[in-house]
PDB file of C-alpha atoms and ligand atoms in Angstrom:
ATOM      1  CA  UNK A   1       6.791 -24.253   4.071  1.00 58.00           C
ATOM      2  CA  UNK A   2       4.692 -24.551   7.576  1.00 66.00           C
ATOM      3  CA  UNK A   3       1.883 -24.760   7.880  1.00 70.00           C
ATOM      4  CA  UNK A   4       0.986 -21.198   8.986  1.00 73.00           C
ATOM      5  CA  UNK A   5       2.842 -19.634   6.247  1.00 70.00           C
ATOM      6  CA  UNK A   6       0.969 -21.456   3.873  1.00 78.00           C
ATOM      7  CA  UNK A   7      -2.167 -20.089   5.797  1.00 80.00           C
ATOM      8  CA  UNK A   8      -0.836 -16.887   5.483  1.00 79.00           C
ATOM      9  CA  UNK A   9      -0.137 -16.874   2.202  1.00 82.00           C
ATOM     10  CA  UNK A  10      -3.423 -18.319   1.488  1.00 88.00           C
ATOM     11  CA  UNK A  11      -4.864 -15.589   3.223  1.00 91.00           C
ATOM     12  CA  UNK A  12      -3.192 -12.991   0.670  1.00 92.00           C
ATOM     13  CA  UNK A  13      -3.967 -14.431  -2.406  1.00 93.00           C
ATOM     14  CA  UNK A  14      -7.962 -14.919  -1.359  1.00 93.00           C
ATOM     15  CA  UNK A  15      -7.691 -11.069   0.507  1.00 95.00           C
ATOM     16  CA  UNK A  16      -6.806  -9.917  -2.950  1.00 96.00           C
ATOM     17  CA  UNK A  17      -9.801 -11.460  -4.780  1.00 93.00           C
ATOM     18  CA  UNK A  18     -11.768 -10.693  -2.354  1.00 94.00           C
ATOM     19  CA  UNK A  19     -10.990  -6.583  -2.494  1.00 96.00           C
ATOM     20  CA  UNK A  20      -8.916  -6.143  -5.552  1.00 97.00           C
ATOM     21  CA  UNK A  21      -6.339  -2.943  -5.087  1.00 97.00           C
ATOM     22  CA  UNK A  22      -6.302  -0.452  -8.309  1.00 98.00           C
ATOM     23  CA  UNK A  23      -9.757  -2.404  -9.937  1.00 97.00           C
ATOM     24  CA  UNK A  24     -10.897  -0.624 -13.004  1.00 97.00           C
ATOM     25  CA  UNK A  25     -10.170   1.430 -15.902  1.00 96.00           C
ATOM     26  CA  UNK A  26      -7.765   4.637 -15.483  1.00 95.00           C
ATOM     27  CA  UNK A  27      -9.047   7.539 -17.440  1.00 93.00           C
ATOM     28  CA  UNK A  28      -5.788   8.732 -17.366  1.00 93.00           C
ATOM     29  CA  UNK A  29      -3.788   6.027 -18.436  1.00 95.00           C
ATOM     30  CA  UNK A  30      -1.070   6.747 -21.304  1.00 93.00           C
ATOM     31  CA  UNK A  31      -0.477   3.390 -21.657  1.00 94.00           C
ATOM     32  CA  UNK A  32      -2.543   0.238 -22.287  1.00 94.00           C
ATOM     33  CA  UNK A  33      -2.314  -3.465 -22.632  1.00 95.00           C
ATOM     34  CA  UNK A  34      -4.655  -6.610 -22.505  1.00 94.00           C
ATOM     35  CA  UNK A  35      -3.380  -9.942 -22.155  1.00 94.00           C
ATOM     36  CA  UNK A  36      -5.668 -13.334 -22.213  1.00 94.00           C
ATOM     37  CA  UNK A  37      -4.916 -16.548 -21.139  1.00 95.00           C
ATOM     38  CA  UNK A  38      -7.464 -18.870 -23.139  1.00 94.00           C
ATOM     39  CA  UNK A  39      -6.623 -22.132 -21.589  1.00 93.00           C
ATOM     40  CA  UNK A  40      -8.125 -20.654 -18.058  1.00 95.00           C
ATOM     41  CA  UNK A  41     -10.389 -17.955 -20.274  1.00 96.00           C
ATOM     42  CA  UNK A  42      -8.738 -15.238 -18.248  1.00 96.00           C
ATOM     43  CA  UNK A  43      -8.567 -12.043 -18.856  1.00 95.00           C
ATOM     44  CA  UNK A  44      -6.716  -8.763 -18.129  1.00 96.00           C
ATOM     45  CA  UNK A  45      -5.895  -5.254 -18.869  1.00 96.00           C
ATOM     46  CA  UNK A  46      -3.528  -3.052 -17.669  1.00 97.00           C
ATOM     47  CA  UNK A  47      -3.265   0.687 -17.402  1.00 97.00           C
ATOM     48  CA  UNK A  48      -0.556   2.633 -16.863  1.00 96.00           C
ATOM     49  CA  UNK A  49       0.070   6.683 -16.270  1.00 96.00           C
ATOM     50  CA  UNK A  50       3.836   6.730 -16.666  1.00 95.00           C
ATOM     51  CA  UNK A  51       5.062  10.222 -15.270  1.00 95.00           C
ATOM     52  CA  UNK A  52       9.001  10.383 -17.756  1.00 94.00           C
ATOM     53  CA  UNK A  53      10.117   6.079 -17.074  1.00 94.00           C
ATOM     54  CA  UNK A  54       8.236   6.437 -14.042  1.00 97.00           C
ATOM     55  CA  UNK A  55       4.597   4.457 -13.697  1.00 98.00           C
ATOM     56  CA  UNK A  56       3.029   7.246 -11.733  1.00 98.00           C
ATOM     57  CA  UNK A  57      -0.663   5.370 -11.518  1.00 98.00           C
ATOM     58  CA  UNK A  58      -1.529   2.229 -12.511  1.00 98.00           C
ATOM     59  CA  UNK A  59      -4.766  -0.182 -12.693  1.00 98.00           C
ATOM     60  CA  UNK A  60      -6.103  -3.442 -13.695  1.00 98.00           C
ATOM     61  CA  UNK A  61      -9.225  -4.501 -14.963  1.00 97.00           C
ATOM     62  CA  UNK A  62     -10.756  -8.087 -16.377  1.00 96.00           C
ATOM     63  CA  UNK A  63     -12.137 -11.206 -15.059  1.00 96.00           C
ATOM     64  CA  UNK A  64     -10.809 -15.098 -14.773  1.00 96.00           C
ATOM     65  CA  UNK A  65      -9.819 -17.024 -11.827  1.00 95.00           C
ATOM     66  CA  UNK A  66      -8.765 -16.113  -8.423  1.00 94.00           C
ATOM     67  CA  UNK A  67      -5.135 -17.007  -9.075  1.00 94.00           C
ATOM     68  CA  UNK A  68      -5.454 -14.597 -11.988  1.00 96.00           C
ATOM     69  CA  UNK A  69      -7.527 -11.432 -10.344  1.00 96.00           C
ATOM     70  CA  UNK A  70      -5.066 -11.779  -6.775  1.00 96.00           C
ATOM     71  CA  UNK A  71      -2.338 -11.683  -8.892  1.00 97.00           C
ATOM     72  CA  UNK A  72      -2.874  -8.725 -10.855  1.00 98.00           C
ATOM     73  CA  UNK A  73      -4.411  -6.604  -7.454  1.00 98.00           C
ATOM     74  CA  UNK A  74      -0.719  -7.295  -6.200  1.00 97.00           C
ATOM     75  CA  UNK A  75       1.275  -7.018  -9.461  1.00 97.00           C
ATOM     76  CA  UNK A  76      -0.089  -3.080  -9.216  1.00 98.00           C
ATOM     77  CA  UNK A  77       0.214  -2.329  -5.421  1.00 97.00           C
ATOM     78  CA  UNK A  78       4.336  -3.381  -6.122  1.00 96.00           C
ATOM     79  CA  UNK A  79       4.191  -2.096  -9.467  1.00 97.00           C
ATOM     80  CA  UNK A  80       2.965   1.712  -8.629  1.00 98.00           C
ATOM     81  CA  UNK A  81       5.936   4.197  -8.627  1.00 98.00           C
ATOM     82  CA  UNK A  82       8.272   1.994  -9.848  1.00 97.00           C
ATOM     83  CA  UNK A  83      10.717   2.745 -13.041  1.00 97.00           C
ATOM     84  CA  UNK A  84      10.598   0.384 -16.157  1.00 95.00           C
ATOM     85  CA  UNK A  85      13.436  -1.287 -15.173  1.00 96.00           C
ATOM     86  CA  UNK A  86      12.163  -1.924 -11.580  1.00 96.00           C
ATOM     87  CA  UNK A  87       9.334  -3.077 -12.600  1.00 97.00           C
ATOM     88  CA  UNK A  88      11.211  -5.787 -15.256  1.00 95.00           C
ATOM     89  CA  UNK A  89      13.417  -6.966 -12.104  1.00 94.00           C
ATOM     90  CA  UNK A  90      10.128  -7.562  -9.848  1.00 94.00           C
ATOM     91  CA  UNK A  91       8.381  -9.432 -12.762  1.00 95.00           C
ATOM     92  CA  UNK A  92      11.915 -11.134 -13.255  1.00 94.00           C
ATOM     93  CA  UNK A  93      11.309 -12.478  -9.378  1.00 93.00           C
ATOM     94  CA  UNK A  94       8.037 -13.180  -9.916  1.00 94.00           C
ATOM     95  CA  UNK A  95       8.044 -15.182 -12.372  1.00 95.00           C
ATOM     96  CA  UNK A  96      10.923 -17.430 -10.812  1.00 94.00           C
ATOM     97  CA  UNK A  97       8.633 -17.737  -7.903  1.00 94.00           C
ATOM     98  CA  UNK A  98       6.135 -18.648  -9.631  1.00 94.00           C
ATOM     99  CA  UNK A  99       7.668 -21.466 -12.059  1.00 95.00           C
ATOM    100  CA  UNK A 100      10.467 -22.651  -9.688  1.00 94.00           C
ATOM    101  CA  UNK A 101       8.537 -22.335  -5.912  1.00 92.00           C
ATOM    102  CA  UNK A 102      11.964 -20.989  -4.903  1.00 88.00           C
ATOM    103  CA  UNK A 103      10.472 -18.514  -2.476  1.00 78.00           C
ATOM    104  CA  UNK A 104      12.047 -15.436  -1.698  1.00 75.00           C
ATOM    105  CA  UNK A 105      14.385 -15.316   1.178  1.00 75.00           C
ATOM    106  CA  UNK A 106      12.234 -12.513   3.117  1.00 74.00           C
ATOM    107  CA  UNK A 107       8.539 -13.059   3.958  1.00 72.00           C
ATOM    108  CA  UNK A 108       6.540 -11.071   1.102  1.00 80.00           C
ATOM    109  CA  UNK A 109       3.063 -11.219  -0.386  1.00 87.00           C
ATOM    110  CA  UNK A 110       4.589 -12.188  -3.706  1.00 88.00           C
ATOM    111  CA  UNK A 111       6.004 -15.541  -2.368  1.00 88.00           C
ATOM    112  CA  UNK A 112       2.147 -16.092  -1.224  1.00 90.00           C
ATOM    113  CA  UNK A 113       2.146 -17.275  -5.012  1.00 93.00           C
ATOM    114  CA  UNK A 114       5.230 -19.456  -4.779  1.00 91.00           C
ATOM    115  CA  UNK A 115       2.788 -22.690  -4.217  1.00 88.00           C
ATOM    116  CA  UNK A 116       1.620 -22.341  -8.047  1.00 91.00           C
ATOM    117  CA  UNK A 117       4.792 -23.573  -9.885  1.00 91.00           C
ATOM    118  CA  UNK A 118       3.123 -27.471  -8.131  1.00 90.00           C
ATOM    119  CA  UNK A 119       0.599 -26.747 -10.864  1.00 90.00           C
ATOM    120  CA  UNK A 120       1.677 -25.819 -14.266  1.00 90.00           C
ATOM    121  CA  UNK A 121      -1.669 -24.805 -15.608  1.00 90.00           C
ATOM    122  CA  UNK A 122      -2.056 -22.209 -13.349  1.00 93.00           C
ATOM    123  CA  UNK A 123       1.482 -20.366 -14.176  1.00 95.00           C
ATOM    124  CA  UNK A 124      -0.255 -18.719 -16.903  1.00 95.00           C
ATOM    125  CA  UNK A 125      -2.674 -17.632 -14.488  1.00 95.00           C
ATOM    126  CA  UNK A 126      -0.332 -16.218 -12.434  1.00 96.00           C
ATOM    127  CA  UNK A 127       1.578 -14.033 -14.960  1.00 96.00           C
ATOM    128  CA  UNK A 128      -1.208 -12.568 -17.100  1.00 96.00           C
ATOM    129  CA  UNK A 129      -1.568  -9.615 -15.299  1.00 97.00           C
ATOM    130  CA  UNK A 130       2.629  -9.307 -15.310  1.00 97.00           C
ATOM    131  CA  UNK A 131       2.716  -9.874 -18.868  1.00 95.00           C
ATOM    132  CA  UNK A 132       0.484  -7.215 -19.653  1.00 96.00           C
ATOM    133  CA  UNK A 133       2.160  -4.792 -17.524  1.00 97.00           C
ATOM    134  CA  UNK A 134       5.250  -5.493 -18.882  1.00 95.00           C
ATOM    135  CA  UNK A 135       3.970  -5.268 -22.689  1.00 94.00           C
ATOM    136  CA  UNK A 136       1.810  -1.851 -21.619  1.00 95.00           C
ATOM    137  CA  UNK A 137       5.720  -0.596 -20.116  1.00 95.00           C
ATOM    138  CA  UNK A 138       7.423  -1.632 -23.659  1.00 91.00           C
ATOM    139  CA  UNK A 139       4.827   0.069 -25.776  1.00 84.00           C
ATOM    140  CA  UNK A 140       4.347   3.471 -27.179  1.00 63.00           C
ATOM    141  CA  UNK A 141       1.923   6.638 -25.968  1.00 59.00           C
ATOM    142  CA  UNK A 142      -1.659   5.043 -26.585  1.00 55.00           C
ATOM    143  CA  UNK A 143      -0.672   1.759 -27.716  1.00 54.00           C
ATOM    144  CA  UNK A 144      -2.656  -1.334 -27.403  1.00 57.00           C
ATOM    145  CA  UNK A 145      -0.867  -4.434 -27.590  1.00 54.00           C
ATOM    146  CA  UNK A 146      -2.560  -7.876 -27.791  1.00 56.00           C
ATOM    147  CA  UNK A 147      -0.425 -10.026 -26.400  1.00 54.00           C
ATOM    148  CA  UNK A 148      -0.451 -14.200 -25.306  1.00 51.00           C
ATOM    149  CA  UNK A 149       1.302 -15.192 -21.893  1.00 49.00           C
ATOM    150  CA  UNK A 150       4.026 -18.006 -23.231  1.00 49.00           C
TER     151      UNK A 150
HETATM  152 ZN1   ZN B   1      -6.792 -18.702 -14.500  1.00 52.10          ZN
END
């Protein structure tokens, strides 16, 4: 990676932390998850308004590291709109990125986080916000599911 896409990507991940996208609870979410990641004592909840398999609206809300917050601000800016299935294939990508630092092939925001597979510890950071999306996406109408990143 050069130097200035490392910059750049840099730039992403503290623009997101800085001014999280979709911050905060949503009152009309059908859908709800929290996930925690206790080794980094991260936290993070998800929200979804799923319009038929569709997420129509979506938020985060919780508190942790930057790694963890940037993450989650992006996870629902590519999330929003998307169909279940969509949104399994982008979290499938995401996660490869972020445990393999094989970087996608066109410049994107979610390779900014490509750098974090050079430190283990911080996957879970990473994919909190993912997980939870993905568990709030699985479960029923007004379920809450507890869930630990693996
Ligand atoms: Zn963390």
């Amino acid at each position: 990676m050069s130097a200035d896409l490392s910059e750049l990507y840099q730039q992403v991940i503290l623009d997101h932390n800085k001014r999280p996208r979709n911050r905060g609870r949503l009152p009309a979410a059908n859908r709800v998850a929290h996930g925690d990641n206790p080794s980094c004592g991260d936290q993070c909840s998800v929200y979804l308004r799923m319009d038929g398999d569709r997420i129509g609206d979506i938020s985060f809300d919780g508190s942790g590291c930057a790694i963890s917050q940037a993450s989650a601000s992006l996870m629902t800016t590519l999330l929003k709109g998307r169909s279940s299935a969509e949104a399994a294939e982008l979290y499938k990508n995401f996660h490869e990125i972020v445990t393999t630092g094989k970087e996608p092939e066109e410049i994107s925001d979610i390779a900014a986080f490509a750098g974090v597979h050079a430190f283990p510890a911080r996957i879970k950071c990473a994919t909190l916000g993912w997980h939870a999306a993905i568990e709030a996406l699985k479960g029923g109408p007004n379920v809450t599911t507890e869930s630990h990143t693996d």
